[in-house]
mmCIF file of N, CA and C in Angstrom:
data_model
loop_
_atom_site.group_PDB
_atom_site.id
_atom_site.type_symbol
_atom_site.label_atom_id
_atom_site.label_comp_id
_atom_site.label_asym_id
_atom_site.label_seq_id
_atom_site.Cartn_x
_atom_site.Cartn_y
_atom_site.Cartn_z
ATOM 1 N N UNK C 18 7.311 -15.271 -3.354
ATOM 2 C CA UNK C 18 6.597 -15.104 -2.107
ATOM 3 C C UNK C 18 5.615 -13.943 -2.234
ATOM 4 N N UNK C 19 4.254 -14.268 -1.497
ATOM 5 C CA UNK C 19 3.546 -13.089 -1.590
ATOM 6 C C UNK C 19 3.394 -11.971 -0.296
ATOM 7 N N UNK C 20 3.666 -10.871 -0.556
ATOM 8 C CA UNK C 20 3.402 -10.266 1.173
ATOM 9 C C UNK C 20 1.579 -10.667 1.937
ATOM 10 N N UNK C 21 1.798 -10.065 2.872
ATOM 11 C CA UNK C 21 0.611 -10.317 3.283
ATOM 12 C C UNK C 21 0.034 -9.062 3.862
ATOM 13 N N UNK C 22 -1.414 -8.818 3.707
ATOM 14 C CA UNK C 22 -1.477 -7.188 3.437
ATOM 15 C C UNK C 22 -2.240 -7.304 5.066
ATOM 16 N N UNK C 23 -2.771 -6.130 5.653
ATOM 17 C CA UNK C 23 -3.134 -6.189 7.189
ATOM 18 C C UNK C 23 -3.182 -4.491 7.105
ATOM 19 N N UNK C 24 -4.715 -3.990 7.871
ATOM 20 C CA UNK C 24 -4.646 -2.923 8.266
ATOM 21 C C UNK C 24 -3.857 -2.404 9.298
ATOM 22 N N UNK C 25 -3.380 -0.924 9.247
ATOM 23 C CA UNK C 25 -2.241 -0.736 10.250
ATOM 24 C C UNK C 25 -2.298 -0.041 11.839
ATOM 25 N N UNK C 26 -3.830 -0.283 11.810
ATOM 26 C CA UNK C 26 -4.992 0.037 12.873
ATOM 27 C C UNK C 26 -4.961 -1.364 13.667
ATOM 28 N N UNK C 27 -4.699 -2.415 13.058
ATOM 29 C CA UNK C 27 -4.439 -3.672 13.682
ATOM 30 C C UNK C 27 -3.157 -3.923 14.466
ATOM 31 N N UNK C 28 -3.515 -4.780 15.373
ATOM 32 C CA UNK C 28 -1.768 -5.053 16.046
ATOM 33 C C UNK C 28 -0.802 -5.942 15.170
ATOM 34 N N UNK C 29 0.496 -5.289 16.031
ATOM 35 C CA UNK C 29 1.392 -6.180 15.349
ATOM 36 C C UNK C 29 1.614 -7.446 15.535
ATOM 37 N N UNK C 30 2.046 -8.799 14.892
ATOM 38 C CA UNK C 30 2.081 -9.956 14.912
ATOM 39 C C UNK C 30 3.368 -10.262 15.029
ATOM 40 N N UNK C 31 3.814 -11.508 15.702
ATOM 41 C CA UNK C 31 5.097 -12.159 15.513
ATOM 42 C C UNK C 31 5.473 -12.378 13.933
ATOM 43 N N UNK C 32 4.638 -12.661 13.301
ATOM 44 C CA UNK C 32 4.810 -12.866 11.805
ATOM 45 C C UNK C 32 4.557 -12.093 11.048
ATOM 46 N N UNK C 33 4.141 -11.467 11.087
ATOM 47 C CA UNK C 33 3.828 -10.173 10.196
ATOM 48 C C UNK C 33 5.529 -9.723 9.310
ATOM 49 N N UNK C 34 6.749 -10.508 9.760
ATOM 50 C CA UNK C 34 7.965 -10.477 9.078
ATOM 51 C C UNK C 34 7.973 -8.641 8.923
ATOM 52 N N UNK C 35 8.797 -8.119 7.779
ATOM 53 C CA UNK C 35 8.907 -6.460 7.605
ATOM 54 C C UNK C 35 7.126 -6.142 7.401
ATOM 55 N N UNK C 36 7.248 -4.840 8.160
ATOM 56 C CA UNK C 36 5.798 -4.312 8.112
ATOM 57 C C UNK C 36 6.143 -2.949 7.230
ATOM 58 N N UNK C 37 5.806 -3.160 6.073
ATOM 59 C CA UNK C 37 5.734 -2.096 5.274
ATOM 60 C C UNK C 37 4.530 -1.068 4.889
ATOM 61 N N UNK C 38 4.499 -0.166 5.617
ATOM 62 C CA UNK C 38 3.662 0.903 5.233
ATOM 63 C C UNK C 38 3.788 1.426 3.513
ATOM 64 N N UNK C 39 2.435 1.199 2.782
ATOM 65 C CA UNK C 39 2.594 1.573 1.714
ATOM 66 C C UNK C 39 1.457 2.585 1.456
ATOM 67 N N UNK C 40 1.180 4.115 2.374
ATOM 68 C CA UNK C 40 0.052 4.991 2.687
ATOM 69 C C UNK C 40 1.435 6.133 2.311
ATOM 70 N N UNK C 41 0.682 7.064 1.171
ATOM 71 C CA UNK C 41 1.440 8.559 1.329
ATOM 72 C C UNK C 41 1.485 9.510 2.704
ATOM 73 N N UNK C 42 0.277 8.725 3.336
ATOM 74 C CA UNK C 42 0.024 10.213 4.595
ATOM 75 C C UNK C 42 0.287 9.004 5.755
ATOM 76 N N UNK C 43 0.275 9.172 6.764
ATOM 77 C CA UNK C 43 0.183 8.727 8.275
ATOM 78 C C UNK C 43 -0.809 8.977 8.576
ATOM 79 N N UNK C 44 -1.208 7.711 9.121
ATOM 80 C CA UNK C 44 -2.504 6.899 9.886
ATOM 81 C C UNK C 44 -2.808 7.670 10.872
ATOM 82 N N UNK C 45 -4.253 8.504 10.328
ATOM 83 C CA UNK C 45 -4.382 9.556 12.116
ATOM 84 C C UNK C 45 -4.607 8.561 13.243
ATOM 85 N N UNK C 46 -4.086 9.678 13.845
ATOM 86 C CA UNK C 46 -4.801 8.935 15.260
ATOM 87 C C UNK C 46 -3.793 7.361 15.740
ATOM 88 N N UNK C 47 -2.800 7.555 15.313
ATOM 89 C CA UNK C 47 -1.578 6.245 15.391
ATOM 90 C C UNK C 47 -0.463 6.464 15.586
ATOM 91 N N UNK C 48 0.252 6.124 16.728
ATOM 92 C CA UNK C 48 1.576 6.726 16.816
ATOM 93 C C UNK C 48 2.586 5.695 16.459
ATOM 94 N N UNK C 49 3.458 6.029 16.129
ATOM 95 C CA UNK C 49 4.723 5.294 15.525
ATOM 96 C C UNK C 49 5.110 4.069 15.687
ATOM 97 N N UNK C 50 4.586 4.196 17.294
ATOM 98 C CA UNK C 50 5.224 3.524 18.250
ATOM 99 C C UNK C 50 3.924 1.752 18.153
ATOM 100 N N UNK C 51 3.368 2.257 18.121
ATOM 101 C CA UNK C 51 1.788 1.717 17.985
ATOM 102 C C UNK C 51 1.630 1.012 16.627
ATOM 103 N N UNK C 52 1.920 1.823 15.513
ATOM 104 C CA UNK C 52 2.052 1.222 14.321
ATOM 105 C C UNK C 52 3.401 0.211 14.275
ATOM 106 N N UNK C 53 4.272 0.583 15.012
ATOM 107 C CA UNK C 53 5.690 -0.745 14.384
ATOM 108 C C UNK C 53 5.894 -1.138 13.265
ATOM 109 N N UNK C 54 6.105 0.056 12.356
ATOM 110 C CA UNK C 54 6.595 0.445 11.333
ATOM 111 C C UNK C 54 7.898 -0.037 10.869
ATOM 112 N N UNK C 55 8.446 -0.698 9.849
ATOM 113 C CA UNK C 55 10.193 -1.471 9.740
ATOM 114 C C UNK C 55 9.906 -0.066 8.613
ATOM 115 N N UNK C 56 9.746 -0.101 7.751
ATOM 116 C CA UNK C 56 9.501 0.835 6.502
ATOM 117 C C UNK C 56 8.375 1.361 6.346
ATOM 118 N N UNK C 57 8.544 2.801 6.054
ATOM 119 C CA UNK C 57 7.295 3.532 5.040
ATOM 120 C C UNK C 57 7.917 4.294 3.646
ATOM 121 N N UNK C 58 7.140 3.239 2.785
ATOM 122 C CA UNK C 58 7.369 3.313 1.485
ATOM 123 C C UNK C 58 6.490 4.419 0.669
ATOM 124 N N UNK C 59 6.465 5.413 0.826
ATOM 125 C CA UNK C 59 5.873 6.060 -0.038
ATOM 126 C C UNK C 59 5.585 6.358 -1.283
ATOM 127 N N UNK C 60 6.809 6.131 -1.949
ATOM 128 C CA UNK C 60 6.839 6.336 -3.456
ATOM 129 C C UNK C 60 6.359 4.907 -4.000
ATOM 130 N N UNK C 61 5.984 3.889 -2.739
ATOM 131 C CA UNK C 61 4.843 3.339 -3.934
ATOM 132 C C UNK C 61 3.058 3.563 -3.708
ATOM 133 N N UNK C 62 2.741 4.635 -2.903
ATOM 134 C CA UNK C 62 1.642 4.673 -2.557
ATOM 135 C C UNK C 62 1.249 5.642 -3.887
ATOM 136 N N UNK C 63 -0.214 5.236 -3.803
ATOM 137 C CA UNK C 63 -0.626 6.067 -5.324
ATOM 138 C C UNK C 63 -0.155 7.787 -4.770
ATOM 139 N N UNK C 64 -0.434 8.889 -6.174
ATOM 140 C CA UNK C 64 -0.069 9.966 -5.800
ATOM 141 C C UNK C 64 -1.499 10.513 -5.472
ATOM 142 N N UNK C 65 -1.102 11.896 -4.649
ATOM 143 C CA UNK C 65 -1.985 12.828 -3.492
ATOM 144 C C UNK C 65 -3.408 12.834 -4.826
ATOM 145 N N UNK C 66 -2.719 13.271 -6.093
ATOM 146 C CA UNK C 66 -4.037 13.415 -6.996
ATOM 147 C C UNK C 66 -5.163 12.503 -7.275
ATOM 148 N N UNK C 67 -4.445 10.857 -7.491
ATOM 149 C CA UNK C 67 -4.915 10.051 -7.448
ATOM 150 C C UNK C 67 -6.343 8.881 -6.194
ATOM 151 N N UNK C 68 -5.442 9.225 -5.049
ATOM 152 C CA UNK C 68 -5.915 9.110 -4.070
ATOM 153 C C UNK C 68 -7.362 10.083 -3.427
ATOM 154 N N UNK C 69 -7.006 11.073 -4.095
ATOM 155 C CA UNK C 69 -7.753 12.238 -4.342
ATOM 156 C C UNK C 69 -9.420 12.157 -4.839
ATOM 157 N N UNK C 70 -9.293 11.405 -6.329
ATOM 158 C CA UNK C 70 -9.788 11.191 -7.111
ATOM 159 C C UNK C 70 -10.551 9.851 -6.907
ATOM 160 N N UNK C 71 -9.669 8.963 -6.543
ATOM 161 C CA UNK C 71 -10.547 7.788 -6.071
ATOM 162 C C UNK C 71 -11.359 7.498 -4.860
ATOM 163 N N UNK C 72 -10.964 8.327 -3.601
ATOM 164 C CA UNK C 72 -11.641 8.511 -2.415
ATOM 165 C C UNK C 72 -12.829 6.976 -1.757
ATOM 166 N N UNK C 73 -11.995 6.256 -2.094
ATOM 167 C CA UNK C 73 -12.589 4.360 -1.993
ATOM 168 C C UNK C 73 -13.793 4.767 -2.177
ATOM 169 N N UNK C 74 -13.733 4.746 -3.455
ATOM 170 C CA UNK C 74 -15.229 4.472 -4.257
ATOM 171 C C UNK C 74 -15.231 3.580 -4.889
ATOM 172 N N UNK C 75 -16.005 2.770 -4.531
ATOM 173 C CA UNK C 75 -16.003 1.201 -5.309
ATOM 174 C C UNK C 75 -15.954 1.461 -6.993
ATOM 175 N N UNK C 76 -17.352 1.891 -7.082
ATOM 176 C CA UNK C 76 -17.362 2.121 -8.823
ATOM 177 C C UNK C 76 -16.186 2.474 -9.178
ATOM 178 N N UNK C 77 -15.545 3.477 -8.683
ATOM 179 C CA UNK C 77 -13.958 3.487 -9.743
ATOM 180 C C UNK C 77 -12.797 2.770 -9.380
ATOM 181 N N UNK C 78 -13.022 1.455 -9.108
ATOM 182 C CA UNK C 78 -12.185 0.661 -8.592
ATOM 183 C C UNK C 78 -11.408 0.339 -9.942
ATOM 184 N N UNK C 79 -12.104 0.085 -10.767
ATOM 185 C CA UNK C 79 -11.161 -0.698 -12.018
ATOM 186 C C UNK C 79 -10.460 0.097 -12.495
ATOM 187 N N UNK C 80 -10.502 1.601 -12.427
ATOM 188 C CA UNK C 80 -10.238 2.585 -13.317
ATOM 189 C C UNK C 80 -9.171 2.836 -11.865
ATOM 190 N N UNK C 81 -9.400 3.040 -10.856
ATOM 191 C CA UNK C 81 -8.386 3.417 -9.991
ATOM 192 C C UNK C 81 -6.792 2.294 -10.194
ATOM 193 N N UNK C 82 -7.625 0.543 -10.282
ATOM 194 C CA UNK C 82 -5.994 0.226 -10.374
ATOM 195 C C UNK C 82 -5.710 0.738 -11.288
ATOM 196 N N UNK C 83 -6.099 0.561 -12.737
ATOM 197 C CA UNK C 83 -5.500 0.856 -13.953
ATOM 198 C C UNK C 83 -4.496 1.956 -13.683
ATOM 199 N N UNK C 84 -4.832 3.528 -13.667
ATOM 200 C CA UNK C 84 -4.073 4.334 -13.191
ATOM 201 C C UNK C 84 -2.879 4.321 -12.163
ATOM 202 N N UNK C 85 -3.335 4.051 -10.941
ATOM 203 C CA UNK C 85 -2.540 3.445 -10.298
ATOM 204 C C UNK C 85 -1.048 2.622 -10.809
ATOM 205 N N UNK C 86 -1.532 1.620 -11.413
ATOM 206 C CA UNK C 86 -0.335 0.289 -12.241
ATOM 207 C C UNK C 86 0.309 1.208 -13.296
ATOM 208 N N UNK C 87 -0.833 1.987 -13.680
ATOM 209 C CA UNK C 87 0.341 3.134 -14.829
ATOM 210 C C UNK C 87 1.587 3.944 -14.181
ATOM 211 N N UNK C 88 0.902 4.556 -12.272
ATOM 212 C CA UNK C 88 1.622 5.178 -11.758
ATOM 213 C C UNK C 88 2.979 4.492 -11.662
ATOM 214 N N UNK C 89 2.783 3.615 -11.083
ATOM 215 C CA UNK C 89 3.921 2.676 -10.578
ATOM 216 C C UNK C 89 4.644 1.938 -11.766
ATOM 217 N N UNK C 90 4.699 1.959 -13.032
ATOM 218 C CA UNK C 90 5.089 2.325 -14.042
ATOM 219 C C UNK C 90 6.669 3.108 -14.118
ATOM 220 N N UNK C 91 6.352 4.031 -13.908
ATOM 221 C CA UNK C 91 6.608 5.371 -13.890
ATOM 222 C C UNK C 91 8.432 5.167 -13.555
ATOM 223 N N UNK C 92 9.333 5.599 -13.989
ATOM 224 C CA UNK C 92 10.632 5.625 -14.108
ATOM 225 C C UNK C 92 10.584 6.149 -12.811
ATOM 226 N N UNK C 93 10.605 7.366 -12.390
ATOM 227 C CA UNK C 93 10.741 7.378 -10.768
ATOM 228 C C UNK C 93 10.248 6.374 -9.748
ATOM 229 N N UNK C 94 9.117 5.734 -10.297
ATOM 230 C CA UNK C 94 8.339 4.732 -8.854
ATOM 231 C C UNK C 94 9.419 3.114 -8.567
ATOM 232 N N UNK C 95 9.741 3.038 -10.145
ATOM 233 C CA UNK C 95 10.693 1.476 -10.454
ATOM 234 C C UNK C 95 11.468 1.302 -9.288
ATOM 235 N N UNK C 96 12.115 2.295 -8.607
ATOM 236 C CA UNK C 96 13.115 1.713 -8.034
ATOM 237 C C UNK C 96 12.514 1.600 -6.577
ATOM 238 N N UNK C 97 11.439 2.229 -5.852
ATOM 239 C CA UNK C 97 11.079 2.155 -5.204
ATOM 240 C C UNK C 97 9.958 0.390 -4.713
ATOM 241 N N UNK C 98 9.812 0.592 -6.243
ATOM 242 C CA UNK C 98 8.632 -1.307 -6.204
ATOM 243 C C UNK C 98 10.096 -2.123 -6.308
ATOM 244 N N UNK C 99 10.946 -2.012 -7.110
ATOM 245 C CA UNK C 99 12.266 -3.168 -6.755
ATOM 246 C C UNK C 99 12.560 -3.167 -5.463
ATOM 247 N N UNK C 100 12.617 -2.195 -4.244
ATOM 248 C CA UNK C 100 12.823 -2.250 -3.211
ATOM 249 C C UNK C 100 12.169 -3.211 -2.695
ATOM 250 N N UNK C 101 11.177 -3.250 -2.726
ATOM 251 C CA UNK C 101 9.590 -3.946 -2.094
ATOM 252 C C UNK C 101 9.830 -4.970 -2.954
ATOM 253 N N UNK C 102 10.105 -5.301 -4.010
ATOM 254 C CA UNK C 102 9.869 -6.840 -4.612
ATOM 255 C C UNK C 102 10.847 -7.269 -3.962
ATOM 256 N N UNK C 103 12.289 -7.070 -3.790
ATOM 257 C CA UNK C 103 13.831 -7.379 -2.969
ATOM 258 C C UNK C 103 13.489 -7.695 -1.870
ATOM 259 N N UNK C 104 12.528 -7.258 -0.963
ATOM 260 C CA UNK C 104 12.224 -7.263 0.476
ATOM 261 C C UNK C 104 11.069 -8.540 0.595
ATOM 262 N N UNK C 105 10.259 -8.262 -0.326
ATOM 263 C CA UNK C 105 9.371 -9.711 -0.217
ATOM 264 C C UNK C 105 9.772 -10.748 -0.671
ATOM 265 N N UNK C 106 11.165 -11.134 -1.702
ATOM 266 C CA UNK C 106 11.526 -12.229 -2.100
ATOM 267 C C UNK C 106 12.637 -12.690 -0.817
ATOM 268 N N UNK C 107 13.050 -11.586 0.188
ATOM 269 C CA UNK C 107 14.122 -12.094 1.005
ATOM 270 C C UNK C 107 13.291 -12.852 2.114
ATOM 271 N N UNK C 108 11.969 -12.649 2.198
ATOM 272 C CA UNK C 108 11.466 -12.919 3.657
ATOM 273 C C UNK C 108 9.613 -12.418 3.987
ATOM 274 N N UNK C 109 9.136 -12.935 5.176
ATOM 275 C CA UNK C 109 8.077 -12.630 5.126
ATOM 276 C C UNK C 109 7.704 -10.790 5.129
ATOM 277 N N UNK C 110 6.800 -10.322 4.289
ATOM 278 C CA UNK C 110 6.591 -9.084 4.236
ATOM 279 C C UNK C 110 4.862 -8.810 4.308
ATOM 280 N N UNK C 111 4.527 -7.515 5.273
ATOM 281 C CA UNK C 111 3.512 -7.397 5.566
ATOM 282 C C UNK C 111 3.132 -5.979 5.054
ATOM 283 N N UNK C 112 1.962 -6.046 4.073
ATOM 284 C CA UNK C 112 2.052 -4.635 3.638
ATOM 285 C C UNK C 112 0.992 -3.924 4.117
ATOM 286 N N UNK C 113 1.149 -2.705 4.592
ATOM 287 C CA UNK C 113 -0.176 -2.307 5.879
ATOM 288 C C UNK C 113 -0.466 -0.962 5.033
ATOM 289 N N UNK C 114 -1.852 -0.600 5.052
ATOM 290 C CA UNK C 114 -2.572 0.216 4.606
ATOM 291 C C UNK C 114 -3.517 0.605 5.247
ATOM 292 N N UNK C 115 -3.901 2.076 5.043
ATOM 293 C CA UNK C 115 -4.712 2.457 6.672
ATOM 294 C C UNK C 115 -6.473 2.500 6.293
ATOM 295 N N UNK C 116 -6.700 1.968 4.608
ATOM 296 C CA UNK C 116 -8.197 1.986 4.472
ATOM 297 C C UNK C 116 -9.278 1.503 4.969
ATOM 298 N N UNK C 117 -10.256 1.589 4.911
ATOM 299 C CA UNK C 117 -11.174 0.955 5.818
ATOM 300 C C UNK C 117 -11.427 -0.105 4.907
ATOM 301 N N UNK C 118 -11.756 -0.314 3.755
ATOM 302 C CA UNK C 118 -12.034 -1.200 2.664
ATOM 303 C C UNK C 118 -10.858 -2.084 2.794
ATOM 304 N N UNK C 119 -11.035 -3.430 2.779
ATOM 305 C CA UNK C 119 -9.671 -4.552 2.647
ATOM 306 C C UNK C 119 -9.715 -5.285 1.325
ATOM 307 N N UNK C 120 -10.646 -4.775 0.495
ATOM 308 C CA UNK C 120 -10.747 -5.431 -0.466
ATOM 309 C C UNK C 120 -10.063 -4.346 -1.713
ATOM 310 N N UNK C 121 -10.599 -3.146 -1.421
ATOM 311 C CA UNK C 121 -10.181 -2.124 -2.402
ATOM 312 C C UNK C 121 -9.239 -1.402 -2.067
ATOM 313 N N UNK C 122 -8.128 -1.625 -2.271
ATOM 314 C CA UNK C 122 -6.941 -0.676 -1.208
ATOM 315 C C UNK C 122 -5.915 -0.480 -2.323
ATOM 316 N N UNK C 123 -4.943 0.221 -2.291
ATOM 317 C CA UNK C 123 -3.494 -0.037 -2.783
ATOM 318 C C UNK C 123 -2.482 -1.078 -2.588
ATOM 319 N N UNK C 124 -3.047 -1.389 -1.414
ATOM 320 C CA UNK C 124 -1.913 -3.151 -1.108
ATOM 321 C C UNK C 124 -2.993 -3.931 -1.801
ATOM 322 N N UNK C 125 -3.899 -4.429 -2.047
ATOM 323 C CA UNK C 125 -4.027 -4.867 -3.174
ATOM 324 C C UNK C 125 -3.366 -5.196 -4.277
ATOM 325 N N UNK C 126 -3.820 -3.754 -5.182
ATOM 326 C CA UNK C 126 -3.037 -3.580 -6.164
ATOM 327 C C UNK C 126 -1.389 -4.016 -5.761
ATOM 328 N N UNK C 127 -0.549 -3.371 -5.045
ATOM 329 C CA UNK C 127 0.521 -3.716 -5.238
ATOM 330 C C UNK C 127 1.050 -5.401 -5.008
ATOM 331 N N UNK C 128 0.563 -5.913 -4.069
ATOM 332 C CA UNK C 128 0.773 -7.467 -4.105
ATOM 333 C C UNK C 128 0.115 -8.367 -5.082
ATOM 334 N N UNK C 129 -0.671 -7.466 -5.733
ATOM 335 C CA UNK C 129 -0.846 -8.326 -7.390
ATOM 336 C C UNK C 129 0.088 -7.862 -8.139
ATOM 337 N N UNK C 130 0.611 -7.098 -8.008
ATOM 338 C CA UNK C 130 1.877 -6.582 -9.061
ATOM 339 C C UNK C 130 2.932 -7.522 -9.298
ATOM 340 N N UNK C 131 3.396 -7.465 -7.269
ATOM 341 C CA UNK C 131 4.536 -8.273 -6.699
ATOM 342 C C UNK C 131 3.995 -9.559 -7.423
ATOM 343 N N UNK C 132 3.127 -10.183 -7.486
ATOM 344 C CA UNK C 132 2.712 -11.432 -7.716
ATOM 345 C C UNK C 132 3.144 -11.224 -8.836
ATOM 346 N N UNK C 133 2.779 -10.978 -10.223
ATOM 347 C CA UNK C 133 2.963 -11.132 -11.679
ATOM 348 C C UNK C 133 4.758 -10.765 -11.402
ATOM 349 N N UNK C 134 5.093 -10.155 -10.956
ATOM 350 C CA UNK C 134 6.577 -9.673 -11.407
ATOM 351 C C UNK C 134 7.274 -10.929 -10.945
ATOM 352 N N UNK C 135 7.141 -11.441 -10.086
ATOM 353 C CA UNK C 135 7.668 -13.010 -9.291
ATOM 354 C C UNK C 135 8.096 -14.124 -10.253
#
């Protein structure tokens, strides 16, 4: 199954199944309550440096997943993406990200991950 990704500036849906926040920081300007949050997954959002560095700039898009997919790699991140693969194979999963770009995001990247690991 693939999640289905949705900004978290958007409302919530009957279907939208678990709404997984996959953003290191919280969505300004959004309260908790507003977002309807089931999970916020952090340890799979890229790290503060990374995010840093890429600042949705298209041109370093290719170079951002790359890094990125290395992050999540990473012996600490594993158990956190098994969480999220466990959760999208049980049921519908919605992965929300607070970028303005819907094309260049981290849920992206990660539901192509989920996809190959499937």
């Amino acid at each position: 199954m693939v999640p289905r990704l949705k900004r978290i500036y958007l409302p919530p849906a009957a279907d939208d199944g678990t709404r997984v926040l996959v953003d290191r920081l919280w969505p300004r300007g959004l309260s908790k309550e507003a977002a309807a949050v089931d999970l916020w997954l952090k340890d799979v959002a890229p790290s503060d440096g990374l995010r840093r560095w890429f600042h949705h700039q298209v041109a370093l898009w290719s170079e951002f997943e790359a890094r990125y997919r290395a992050e999540l790699a990473a012996p600490e991140r594993v158990a956190a993406l098994d969480r999220l693969a466990a959760l999208v194979a049980a049921g519908p999963v919605t992965l929300l990200y607070g970028a303005k770009d819907e094309v260049h995001n981290q849920a992206r990247v990660l539901a192509a991950l989920l996809a190959e690991r499937a």
